[in-house]
């Protein structure tokens, strides 16, 4: 689920930034690959600052992208953590029962 959200956000926000930044002559997003990279760094809130926006609407989409990424992570990570805890408890209990029977 998290992978789907990241890929969707990467394409949506990256391609939107690509289209919006083509208006400006000094844009840093030269091709689709750079647009997808920028979308990925925006929604995962990494923000390397190797690509920056020049258009006001691009700034707005970047802010929305950061919110999208933060909310996506906030929704997915607790369930992922719970699944990990369940797995660890099961693994621990299985390990204890294995030694109790001998």
mmCIF file with all atom_site columns, C-alpha atoms in Angstrom:
data_model
loop_
_atom_site.group_PDB
_atom_site.id
_atom_site.type_symbol
_atom_site.label_atom_id
_atom_site.label_alt_id
_atom_site.label_comp_id
_atom_site.label_asym_id
_atom_site.label_entity_id
_atom_site.label_seq_id
_atom_site.pdbx_PDB_ins_code
_atom_site.Cartn_x
_atom_site.Cartn_y
_atom_site.Cartn_z
_atom_site.occupancy
_atom_site.B_iso_or_equiv
_atom_site.pdbx_formal_charge
_atom_site.auth_seq_id
_atom_site.auth_comp_id
_atom_site.auth_asym_id
_atom_site.auth_atom_id
_atom_site.pdbx_PDB_model_num
ATOM 1   C CA . UNK A 1 1   ? 0.000  0.000   0.000   1.00 0.00 ? 1   UNK A CA 1
ATOM 2   C CA . UNK A 1 2   ? 2.801  2.417   0.894   1.00 0.00 ? 2   UNK A CA 1
ATOM 3   C CA . UNK A 1 3   ? 4.572  1.634   -2.369  1.00 0.00 ? 3   UNK A CA 1
ATOM 4   C CA . UNK A 1 4   ? 1.428  2.408   -4.347  1.00 0.00 ? 4   UNK A CA 1
ATOM 5   C CA . UNK A 1 5   ? 0.967  5.724   -2.530  1.00 0.00 ? 5   UNK A CA 1
ATOM 6   C CA . UNK A 1 6   ? 4.593  6.701   -3.131  1.00 0.00 ? 6   UNK A CA 1
ATOM 7   C CA . UNK A 1 7   ? 4.515  5.756   -6.817  1.00 0.00 ? 7   UNK A CA 1
ATOM 8   C CA . UNK A 1 8   ? 1.210  7.552   -7.366  1.00 0.00 ? 8   UNK A CA 1
ATOM 9   C CA . UNK A 1 9   ? 2.470  10.662  -5.593  1.00 0.00 ? 9   UNK A CA 1
ATOM 10  C CA . UNK A 1 10  ? 5.788  10.556  -7.410  1.00 0.00 ? 10  UNK A CA 1
ATOM 11  C CA . UNK A 1 11  ? 4.094  10.485  -10.812 1.00 0.00 ? 11  UNK A CA 1
ATOM 12  C CA . UNK A 1 12  ? 1.353  12.964  -9.944  1.00 0.00 ? 12  UNK A CA 1
ATOM 13  C CA . UNK A 1 13  ? 3.478  15.602  -8.247  1.00 0.00 ? 13  UNK A CA 1
ATOM 14  C CA . UNK A 1 14  ? 6.537  15.077  -10.429 1.00 0.00 ? 14  UNK A CA 1
ATOM 15  C CA . UNK A 1 15  ? 4.679  15.369  -13.721 1.00 0.00 ? 15  UNK A CA 1
ATOM 16  C CA . UNK A 1 16  ? 2.618  18.300  -12.465 1.00 0.00 ? 16  UNK A CA 1
ATOM 17  C CA . UNK A 1 17  ? 5.814  20.120  -11.504 1.00 0.00 ? 17  UNK A CA 1
ATOM 18  C CA . UNK A 1 18  ? 7.297  19.271  -14.909 1.00 0.00 ? 18  UNK A CA 1
ATOM 19  C CA . UNK A 1 19  ? 4.354  20.827  -16.747 1.00 0.00 ? 19  UNK A CA 1
ATOM 20  C CA . UNK A 1 20  ? 4.189  23.880  -14.493 1.00 0.00 ? 20  UNK A CA 1
ATOM 21  C CA . UNK A 1 21  ? 7.914  24.582  -14.662 1.00 0.00 ? 21  UNK A CA 1
ATOM 22  C CA . UNK A 1 22  ? 8.102  24.415  -18.474 1.00 0.00 ? 22  UNK A CA 1
ATOM 23  C CA . UNK A 1 23  ? 6.730  27.966  -18.518 1.00 0.00 ? 23  UNK A CA 1
ATOM 24  C CA . UNK A 1 24  ? 9.850  29.370  -16.834 1.00 0.00 ? 24  UNK A CA 1
ATOM 25  C CA . UNK A 1 25  ? 12.962 29.549  -19.022 1.00 0.00 ? 25  UNK A CA 1
ATOM 26  C CA . UNK A 1 26  ? 15.385 28.855  -16.147 1.00 0.00 ? 26  UNK A CA 1
ATOM 27  C CA . UNK A 1 27  ? 13.581 25.751  -14.969 1.00 0.00 ? 27  UNK A CA 1
ATOM 28  C CA . UNK A 1 28  ? 15.664 22.992  -13.405 1.00 0.00 ? 28  UNK A CA 1
ATOM 29  C CA . UNK A 1 29  ? 13.339 20.152  -14.382 1.00 0.00 ? 29  UNK A CA 1
ATOM 30  C CA . UNK A 1 30  ? 14.633 19.323  -17.863 1.00 0.00 ? 30  UNK A CA 1
ATOM 31  C CA . UNK A 1 31  ? 13.068 15.893  -18.461 1.00 0.00 ? 31  UNK A CA 1
ATOM 32  C CA . UNK A 1 32  ? 10.565 13.397  -17.094 1.00 0.00 ? 32  UNK A CA 1
ATOM 33  C CA . UNK A 1 33  ? 13.218 11.546  -15.069 1.00 0.00 ? 33  UNK A CA 1
ATOM 34  C CA . UNK A 1 34  ? 14.134 14.687  -13.168 1.00 0.00 ? 34  UNK A CA 1
ATOM 35  C CA . UNK A 1 35  ? 10.440 15.386  -12.651 1.00 0.00 ? 35  UNK A CA 1
ATOM 36  C CA . UNK A 1 36  ? 9.884  11.935  -11.135 1.00 0.00 ? 36  UNK A CA 1
ATOM 37  C CA . UNK A 1 37  ? 12.985 12.356  -8.958  1.00 0.00 ? 37  UNK A CA 1
ATOM 38  C CA . UNK A 1 38  ? 11.694 15.709  -7.764  1.00 0.00 ? 38  UNK A CA 1
ATOM 39  C CA . UNK A 1 39  ? 8.251  14.219  -7.073  1.00 0.00 ? 39  UNK A CA 1
ATOM 40  C CA . UNK A 1 40  ? 9.852  11.420  -5.043  1.00 0.00 ? 40  UNK A CA 1
ATOM 41  C CA . UNK A 1 41  ? 11.972 13.784  -2.946  1.00 0.00 ? 41  UNK A CA 1
ATOM 42  C CA . UNK A 1 42  ? 8.984  16.050  -2.324  1.00 0.00 ? 42  UNK A CA 1
ATOM 43  C CA . UNK A 1 43  ? 6.495  13.398  -1.172  1.00 0.00 ? 43  UNK A CA 1
ATOM 44  C CA . UNK A 1 44  ? 9.025  11.533  0.952   1.00 0.00 ? 44  UNK A CA 1
ATOM 45  C CA . UNK A 1 45  ? 9.987  14.905  2.485   1.00 0.00 ? 45  UNK A CA 1
ATOM 46  C CA . UNK A 1 46  ? 13.677 14.256  1.794   1.00 0.00 ? 46  UNK A CA 1
ATOM 47  C CA . UNK A 1 47  ? 14.129 17.515  -0.105  1.00 0.00 ? 47  UNK A CA 1
ATOM 48  C CA . UNK A 1 48  ? 17.704 17.401  -1.401  1.00 0.00 ? 48  UNK A CA 1
ATOM 49  C CA . UNK A 1 49  ? 17.311 20.923  -2.868  1.00 0.00 ? 49  UNK A CA 1
ATOM 50  C CA . UNK A 1 50  ? 18.975 19.874  -6.095  1.00 0.00 ? 50  UNK A CA 1
ATOM 51  C CA . UNK A 1 51  ? 15.823 20.959  -7.943  1.00 0.00 ? 51  UNK A CA 1
ATOM 52  C CA . UNK A 1 52  ? 13.881 24.036  -6.911  1.00 0.00 ? 52  UNK A CA 1
ATOM 53  C CA . UNK A 1 53  ? 10.645 25.527  -8.143  1.00 0.00 ? 53  UNK A CA 1
ATOM 54  C CA . UNK A 1 54  ? 10.356 28.928  -9.819  1.00 0.00 ? 54  UNK A CA 1
ATOM 55  C CA . UNK A 1 55  ? 6.611  29.290  -10.344 1.00 0.00 ? 55  UNK A CA 1
ATOM 56  C CA . UNK A 1 56  ? 4.200  30.229  -7.547  1.00 0.00 ? 56  UNK A CA 1
ATOM 57  C CA . UNK A 1 57  ? 1.818  27.422  -8.517  1.00 0.00 ? 57  UNK A CA 1
ATOM 58  C CA . UNK A 1 58  ? 4.744  24.986  -8.373  1.00 0.00 ? 58  UNK A CA 1
ATOM 59  C CA . UNK A 1 59  ? 5.422  26.089  -4.804  1.00 0.00 ? 59  UNK A CA 1
ATOM 60  C CA . UNK A 1 60  ? 1.801  25.372  -3.922  1.00 0.00 ? 60  UNK A CA 1
ATOM 61  C CA . UNK A 1 61  ? 1.960  21.901  -5.509  1.00 0.00 ? 61  UNK A CA 1
ATOM 62  C CA . UNK A 1 62  ? 5.206  21.170  -3.656  1.00 0.00 ? 62  UNK A CA 1
ATOM 63  C CA . UNK A 1 63  ? 3.570  22.096  -0.349  1.00 0.00 ? 63  UNK A CA 1
ATOM 64  C CA . UNK A 1 64  ? 0.583  19.880  -1.147  1.00 0.00 ? 64  UNK A CA 1
ATOM 65  C CA . UNK A 1 65  ? 3.024  17.104  -2.096  1.00 0.00 ? 65  UNK A CA 1
ATOM 66  C CA . UNK A 1 66  ? 4.767  17.341  1.261   1.00 0.00 ? 66  UNK A CA 1
ATOM 67  C CA . UNK A 1 67  ? 1.405  17.183  3.031   1.00 0.00 ? 67  UNK A CA 1
ATOM 68  C CA . UNK A 1 68  ? 0.398  14.188  0.888   1.00 0.00 ? 68  UNK A CA 1
ATOM 69  C CA . UNK A 1 69  ? 3.617  12.376  1.759   1.00 0.00 ? 69  UNK A CA 1
ATOM 70  C CA . UNK A 1 70  ? 3.393  13.168  5.461   1.00 0.00 ? 70  UNK A CA 1
ATOM 71  C CA . UNK A 1 71  ? -0.228 12.068  5.730   1.00 0.00 ? 71  UNK A CA 1
ATOM 72  C CA . UNK A 1 72  ? 0.458  8.907   3.717   1.00 0.00 ? 72  UNK A CA 1
ATOM 73  C CA . UNK A 1 73  ? 3.312  7.989   6.032   1.00 0.00 ? 73  UNK A CA 1
ATOM 74  C CA . UNK A 1 74  ? 1.224  8.797   9.116   1.00 0.00 ? 74  UNK A CA 1
ATOM 75  C CA . UNK A 1 75  ? -1.519 6.465   7.893   1.00 0.00 ? 75  UNK A CA 1
ATOM 76  C CA . UNK A 1 76  ? 0.669  3.569   6.785   1.00 0.00 ? 76  UNK A CA 1
ATOM 77  C CA . UNK A 1 77  ? 3.519  3.439   9.320   1.00 0.00 ? 77  UNK A CA 1
ATOM 78  C CA . UNK A 1 78  ? 1.416  2.633   12.434  1.00 0.00 ? 78  UNK A CA 1
ATOM 79  C CA . UNK A 1 79  ? -0.144 -0.391  10.723  1.00 0.00 ? 79  UNK A CA 1
ATOM 80  C CA . UNK A 1 80  ? 3.273  -1.467  9.474   1.00 0.00 ? 80  UNK A CA 1
ATOM 81  C CA . UNK A 1 81  ? 4.646  -1.140  12.999  1.00 0.00 ? 81  UNK A CA 1
ATOM 82  C CA . UNK A 1 82  ? 1.746  -3.138  14.414  1.00 0.00 ? 82  UNK A CA 1
ATOM 83  C CA . UNK A 1 83  ? 2.327  -5.911  11.869  1.00 0.00 ? 83  UNK A CA 1
ATOM 84  C CA . UNK A 1 84  ? 6.000  -5.990  12.787  1.00 0.00 ? 84  UNK A CA 1
ATOM 85  C CA . UNK A 1 85  ? 5.156  -6.242  16.505  1.00 0.00 ? 85  UNK A CA 1
ATOM 86  C CA . UNK A 1 86  ? 2.710  -9.081  15.878  1.00 0.00 ? 86  UNK A CA 1
ATOM 87  C CA . UNK A 1 87  ? 5.349  -10.923 13.866  1.00 0.00 ? 87  UNK A CA 1
ATOM 88  C CA . UNK A 1 88  ? 7.989  -10.413 16.567  1.00 0.00 ? 88  UNK A CA 1
ATOM 89  C CA . UNK A 1 89  ? 5.612  -11.610 19.309  1.00 0.00 ? 89  UNK A CA 1
ATOM 90  C CA . UNK A 1 90  ? 4.733  -14.696 17.293  1.00 0.00 ? 90  UNK A CA 1
ATOM 91  C CA . UNK A 1 91  ? 8.396  -15.394 16.627  1.00 0.00 ? 91  UNK A CA 1
ATOM 92  C CA . UNK A 1 92  ? 9.255  -14.934 20.323  1.00 0.00 ? 92  UNK A CA 1
ATOM 93  C CA . UNK A 1 93  ? 6.408  -17.173 21.526  1.00 0.00 ? 93  UNK A CA 1
ATOM 94  C CA . UNK A 1 94  ? 7.310  -19.871 19.038  1.00 0.00 ? 94  UNK A CA 1
ATOM 95  C CA . UNK A 1 95  ? 10.892 -19.709 20.272  1.00 0.00 ? 95  UNK A CA 1
ATOM 96  C CA . UNK A 1 96  ? 9.799  -20.080 23.943  1.00 0.00 ? 96  UNK A CA 1
ATOM 97  C CA . UNK A 1 97  ? 7.430  -22.987 23.215  1.00 0.00 ? 97  UNK A CA 1
ATOM 98  C CA . UNK A 1 98  ? 10.157 -24.702 21.263  1.00 0.00 ? 98  UNK A CA 1
ATOM 99  C CA . UNK A 1 99  ? 12.378 -24.825 24.345  1.00 0.00 ? 99  UNK A CA 1
ATOM 100 C CA . UNK A 1 100 ? 9.574  -25.601 26.829  1.00 0.00 ? 100 UNK A CA 1
ATOM 101 C CA . UNK A 1 101 ? 8.700  -28.873 25.137  1.00 0.00 ? 101 UNK A CA 1
ATOM 102 C CA . UNK A 1 102 ? 12.208 -30.320 25.461  1.00 0.00 ? 102 UNK A CA 1
#
